[in-house]
PDB file of C-alpha atoms in Angstrom:
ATOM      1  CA  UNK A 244      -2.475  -4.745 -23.621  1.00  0.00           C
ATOM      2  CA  UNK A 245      -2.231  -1.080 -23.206  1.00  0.00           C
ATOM      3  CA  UNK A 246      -0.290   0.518 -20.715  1.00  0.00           C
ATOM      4  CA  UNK A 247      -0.952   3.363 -18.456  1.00  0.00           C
ATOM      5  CA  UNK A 248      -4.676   4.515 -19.806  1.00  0.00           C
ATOM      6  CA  UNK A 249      -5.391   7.567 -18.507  1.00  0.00           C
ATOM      7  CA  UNK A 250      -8.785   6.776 -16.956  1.00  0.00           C
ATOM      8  CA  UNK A 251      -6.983   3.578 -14.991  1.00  0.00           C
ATOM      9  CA  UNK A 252      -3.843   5.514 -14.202  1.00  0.00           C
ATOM     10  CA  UNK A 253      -6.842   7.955 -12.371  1.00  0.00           C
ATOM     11  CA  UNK A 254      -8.837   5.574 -10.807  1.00  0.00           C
ATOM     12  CA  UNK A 255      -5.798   4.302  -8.979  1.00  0.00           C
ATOM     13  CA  UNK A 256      -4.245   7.138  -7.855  1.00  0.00           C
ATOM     14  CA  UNK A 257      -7.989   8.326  -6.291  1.00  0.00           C
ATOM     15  CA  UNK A 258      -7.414   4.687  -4.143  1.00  0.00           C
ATOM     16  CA  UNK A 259      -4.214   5.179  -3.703  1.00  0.00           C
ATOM     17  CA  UNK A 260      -4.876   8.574  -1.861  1.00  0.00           C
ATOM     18  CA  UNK A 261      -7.433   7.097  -0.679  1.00  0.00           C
ATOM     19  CA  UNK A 262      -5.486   4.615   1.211  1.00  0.00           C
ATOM     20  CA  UNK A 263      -2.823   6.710   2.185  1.00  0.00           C
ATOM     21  CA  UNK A 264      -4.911   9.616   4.239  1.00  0.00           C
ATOM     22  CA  UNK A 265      -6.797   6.459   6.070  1.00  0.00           C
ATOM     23  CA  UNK A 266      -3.322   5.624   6.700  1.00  0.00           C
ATOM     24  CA  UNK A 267      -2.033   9.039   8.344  1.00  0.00           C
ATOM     25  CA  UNK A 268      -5.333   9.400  10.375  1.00  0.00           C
ATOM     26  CA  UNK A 269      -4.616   6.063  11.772  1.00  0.00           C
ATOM     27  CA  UNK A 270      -8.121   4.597  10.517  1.00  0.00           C
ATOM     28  CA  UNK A 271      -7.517   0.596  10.585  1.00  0.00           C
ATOM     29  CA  UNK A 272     -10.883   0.079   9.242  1.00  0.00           C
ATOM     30  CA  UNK A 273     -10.719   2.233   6.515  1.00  0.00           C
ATOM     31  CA  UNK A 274      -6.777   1.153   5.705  1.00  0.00           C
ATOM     32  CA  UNK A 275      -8.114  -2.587   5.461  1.00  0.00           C
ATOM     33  CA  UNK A 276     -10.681  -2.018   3.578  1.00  0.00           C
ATOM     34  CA  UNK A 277      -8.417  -1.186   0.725  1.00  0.00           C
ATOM     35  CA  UNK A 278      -7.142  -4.232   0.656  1.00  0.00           C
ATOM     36  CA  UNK A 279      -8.840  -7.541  -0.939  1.00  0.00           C
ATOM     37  CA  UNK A 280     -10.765  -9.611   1.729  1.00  0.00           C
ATOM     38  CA  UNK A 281      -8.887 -12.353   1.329  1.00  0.00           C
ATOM     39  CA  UNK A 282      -6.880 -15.420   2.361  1.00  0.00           C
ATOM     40  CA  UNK A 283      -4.977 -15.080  -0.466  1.00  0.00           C
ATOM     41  CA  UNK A 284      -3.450 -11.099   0.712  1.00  0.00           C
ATOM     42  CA  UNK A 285      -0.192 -10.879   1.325  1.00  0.00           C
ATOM     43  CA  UNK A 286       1.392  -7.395   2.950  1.00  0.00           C
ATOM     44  CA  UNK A 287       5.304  -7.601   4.014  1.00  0.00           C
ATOM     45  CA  UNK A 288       6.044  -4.713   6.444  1.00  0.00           C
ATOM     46  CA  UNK A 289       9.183  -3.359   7.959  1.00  0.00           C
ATOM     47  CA  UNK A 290       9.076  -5.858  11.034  1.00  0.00           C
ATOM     48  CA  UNK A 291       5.707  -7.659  10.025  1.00  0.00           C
ATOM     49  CA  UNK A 292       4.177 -10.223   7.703  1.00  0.00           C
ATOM     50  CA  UNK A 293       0.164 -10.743   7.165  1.00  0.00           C
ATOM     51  CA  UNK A 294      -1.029 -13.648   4.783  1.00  0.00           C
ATOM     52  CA  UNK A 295      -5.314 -13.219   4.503  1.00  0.00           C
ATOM     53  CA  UNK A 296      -7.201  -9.971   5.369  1.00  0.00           C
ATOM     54  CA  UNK A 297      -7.839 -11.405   8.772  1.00  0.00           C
ATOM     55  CA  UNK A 298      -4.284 -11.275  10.037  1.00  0.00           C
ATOM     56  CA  UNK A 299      -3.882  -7.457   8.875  1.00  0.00           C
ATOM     57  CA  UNK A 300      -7.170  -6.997  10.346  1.00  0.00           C
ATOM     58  CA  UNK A 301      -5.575  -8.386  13.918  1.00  0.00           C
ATOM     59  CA  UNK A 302      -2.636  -6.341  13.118  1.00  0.00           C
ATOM     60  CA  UNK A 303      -3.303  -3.110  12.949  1.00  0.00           C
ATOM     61  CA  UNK A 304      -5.845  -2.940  15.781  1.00  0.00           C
ATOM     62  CA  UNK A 305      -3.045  -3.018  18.089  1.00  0.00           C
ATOM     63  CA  UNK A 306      -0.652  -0.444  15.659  1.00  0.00           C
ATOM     64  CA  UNK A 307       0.566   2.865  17.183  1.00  0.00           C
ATOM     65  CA  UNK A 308      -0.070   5.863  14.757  1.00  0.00           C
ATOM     66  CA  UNK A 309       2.268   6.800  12.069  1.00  0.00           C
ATOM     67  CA  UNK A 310       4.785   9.322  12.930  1.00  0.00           C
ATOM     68  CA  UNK A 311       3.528  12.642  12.370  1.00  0.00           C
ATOM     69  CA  UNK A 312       4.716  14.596   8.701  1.00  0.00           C
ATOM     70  CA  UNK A 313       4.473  12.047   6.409  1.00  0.00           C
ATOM     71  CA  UNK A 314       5.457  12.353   3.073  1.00  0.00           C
ATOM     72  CA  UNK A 315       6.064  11.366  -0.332  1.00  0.00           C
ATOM     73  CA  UNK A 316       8.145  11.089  -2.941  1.00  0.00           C
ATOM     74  CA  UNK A 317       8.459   9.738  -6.692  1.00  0.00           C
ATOM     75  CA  UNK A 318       4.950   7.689  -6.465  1.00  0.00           C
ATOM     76  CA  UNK A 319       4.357   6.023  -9.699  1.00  0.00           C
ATOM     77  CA  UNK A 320       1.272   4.606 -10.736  1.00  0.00           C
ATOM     78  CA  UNK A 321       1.714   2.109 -13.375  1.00  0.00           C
ATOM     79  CA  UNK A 322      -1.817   0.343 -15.530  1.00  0.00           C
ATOM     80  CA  UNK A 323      -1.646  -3.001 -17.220  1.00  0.00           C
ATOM     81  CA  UNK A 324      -4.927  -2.977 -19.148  1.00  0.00           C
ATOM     82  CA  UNK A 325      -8.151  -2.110 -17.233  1.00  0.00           C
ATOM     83  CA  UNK A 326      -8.027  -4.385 -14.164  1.00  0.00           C
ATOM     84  CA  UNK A 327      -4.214  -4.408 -12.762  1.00  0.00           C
ATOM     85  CA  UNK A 328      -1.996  -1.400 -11.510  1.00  0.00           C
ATOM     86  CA  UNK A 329       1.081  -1.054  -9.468  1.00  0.00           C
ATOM     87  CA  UNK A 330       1.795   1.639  -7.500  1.00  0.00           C
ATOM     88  CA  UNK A 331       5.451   2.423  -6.090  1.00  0.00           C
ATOM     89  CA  UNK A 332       6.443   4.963  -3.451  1.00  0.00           C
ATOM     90  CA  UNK A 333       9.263   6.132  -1.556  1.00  0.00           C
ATOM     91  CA  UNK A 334       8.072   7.435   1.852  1.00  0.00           C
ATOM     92  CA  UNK A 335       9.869   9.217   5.048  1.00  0.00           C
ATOM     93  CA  UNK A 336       8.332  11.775   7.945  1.00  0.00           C
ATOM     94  CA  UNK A 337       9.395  15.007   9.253  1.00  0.00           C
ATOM     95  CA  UNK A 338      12.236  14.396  11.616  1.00  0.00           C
ATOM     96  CA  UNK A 339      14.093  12.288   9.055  1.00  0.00           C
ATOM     97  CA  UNK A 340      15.369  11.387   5.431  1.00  0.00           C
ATOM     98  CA  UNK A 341      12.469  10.013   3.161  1.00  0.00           C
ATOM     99  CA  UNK A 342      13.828   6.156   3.296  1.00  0.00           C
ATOM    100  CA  UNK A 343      11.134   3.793   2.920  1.00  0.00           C
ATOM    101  CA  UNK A 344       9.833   2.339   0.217  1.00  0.00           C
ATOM    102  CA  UNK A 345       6.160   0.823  -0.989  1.00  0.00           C
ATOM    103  CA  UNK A 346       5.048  -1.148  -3.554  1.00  0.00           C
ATOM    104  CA  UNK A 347       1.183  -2.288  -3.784  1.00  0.00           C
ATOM    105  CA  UNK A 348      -0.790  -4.342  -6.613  1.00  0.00           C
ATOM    106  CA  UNK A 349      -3.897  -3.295  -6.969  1.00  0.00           C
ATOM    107  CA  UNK A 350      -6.701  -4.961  -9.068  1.00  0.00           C
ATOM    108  CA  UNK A 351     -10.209  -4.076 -10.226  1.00  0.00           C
ATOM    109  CA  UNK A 352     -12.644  -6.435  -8.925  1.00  0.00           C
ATOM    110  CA  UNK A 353     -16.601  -6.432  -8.237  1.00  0.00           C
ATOM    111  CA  UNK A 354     -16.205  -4.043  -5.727  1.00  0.00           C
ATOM    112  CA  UNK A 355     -13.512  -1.816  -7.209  1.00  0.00           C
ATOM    113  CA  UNK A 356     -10.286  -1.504  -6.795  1.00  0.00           C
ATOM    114  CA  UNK A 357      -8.379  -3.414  -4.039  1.00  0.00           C
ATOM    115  CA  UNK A 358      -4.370  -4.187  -2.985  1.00  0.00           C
ATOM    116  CA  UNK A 359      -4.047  -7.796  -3.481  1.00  0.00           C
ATOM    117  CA  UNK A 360      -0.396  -7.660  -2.697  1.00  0.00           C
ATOM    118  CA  UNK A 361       1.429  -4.636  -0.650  1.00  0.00           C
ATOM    119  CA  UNK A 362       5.658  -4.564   0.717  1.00  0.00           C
ATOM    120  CA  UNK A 363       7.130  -1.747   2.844  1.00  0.00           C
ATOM    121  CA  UNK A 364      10.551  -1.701   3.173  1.00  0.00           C
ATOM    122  CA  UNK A 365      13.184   0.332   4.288  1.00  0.00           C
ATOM    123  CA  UNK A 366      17.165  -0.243   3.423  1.00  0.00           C
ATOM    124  CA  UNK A 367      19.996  -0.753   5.507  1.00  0.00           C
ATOM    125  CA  UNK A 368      21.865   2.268   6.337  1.00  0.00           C
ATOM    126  CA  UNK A 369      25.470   2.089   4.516  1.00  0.00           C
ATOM    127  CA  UNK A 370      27.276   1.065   7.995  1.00  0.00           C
ATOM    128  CA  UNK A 371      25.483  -2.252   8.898  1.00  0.00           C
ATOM    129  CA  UNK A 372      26.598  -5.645   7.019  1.00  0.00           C
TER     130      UNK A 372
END
């Protein structure tokens, strides 16, 4: 298997931008139509847990928007052969420390590349058991 070709590692990161300015702008459609439409998605958030397309779907209709001055740090896009990537992210916004933290599997299917599995996480500060 090769790792990391160049043309996957690409394709990825496009989606993965992709993904990431629907999710700034707020755009629930867009956001869940990275994802695959299926029963068989899984996305852990901070607070929240979707199994199936359907339940994100439900989800994030009712969502606030993101805190404004998002950013990112030490994204890694990682290709296993042609059809599987993992991307991983560390994330925070402009009144705070960049905290959270992202992982999403993404795989190449018939129509392109979609997050089969996504967690968002953020740690515990230092001072809570």
């Amino acid at each position: 298997m090769e790792i990391d070709r160049t043309d996957v590692v690409a394709e990825v990161t496009a989606a993965f931008v992709g993904y990431e300015q629907a999710l700034v702008a707020g755009d629930a459609e867009r956001i869940c139509g990275y994802f695959w439409d299926s029963e068989a998605t899984v996305r852990f958030g901070l607070a929240d847990h979707q199994y199936g397309l359907d339940e994100q779907r439900k989800w994030r209709a009712v969502q606030p928007p993101l805190p404004p001055g998002r950013r990112l740090v030490d994204t890694v896009v990682t290709a296993f052969g042609s059809d599987l990537a993992v991307v991983t992210t560390r994330f925070g916004y402009a009144d705070g420390a960049t905290t959270g933290r992202q992982t999403q599997t993404w795989v190449r299917l018939s129509e392109g590349w979609r997050i089969v599995t996504a967690h968002v996480s953020e740690p515990q500060s230092p001072d809570v058991g």
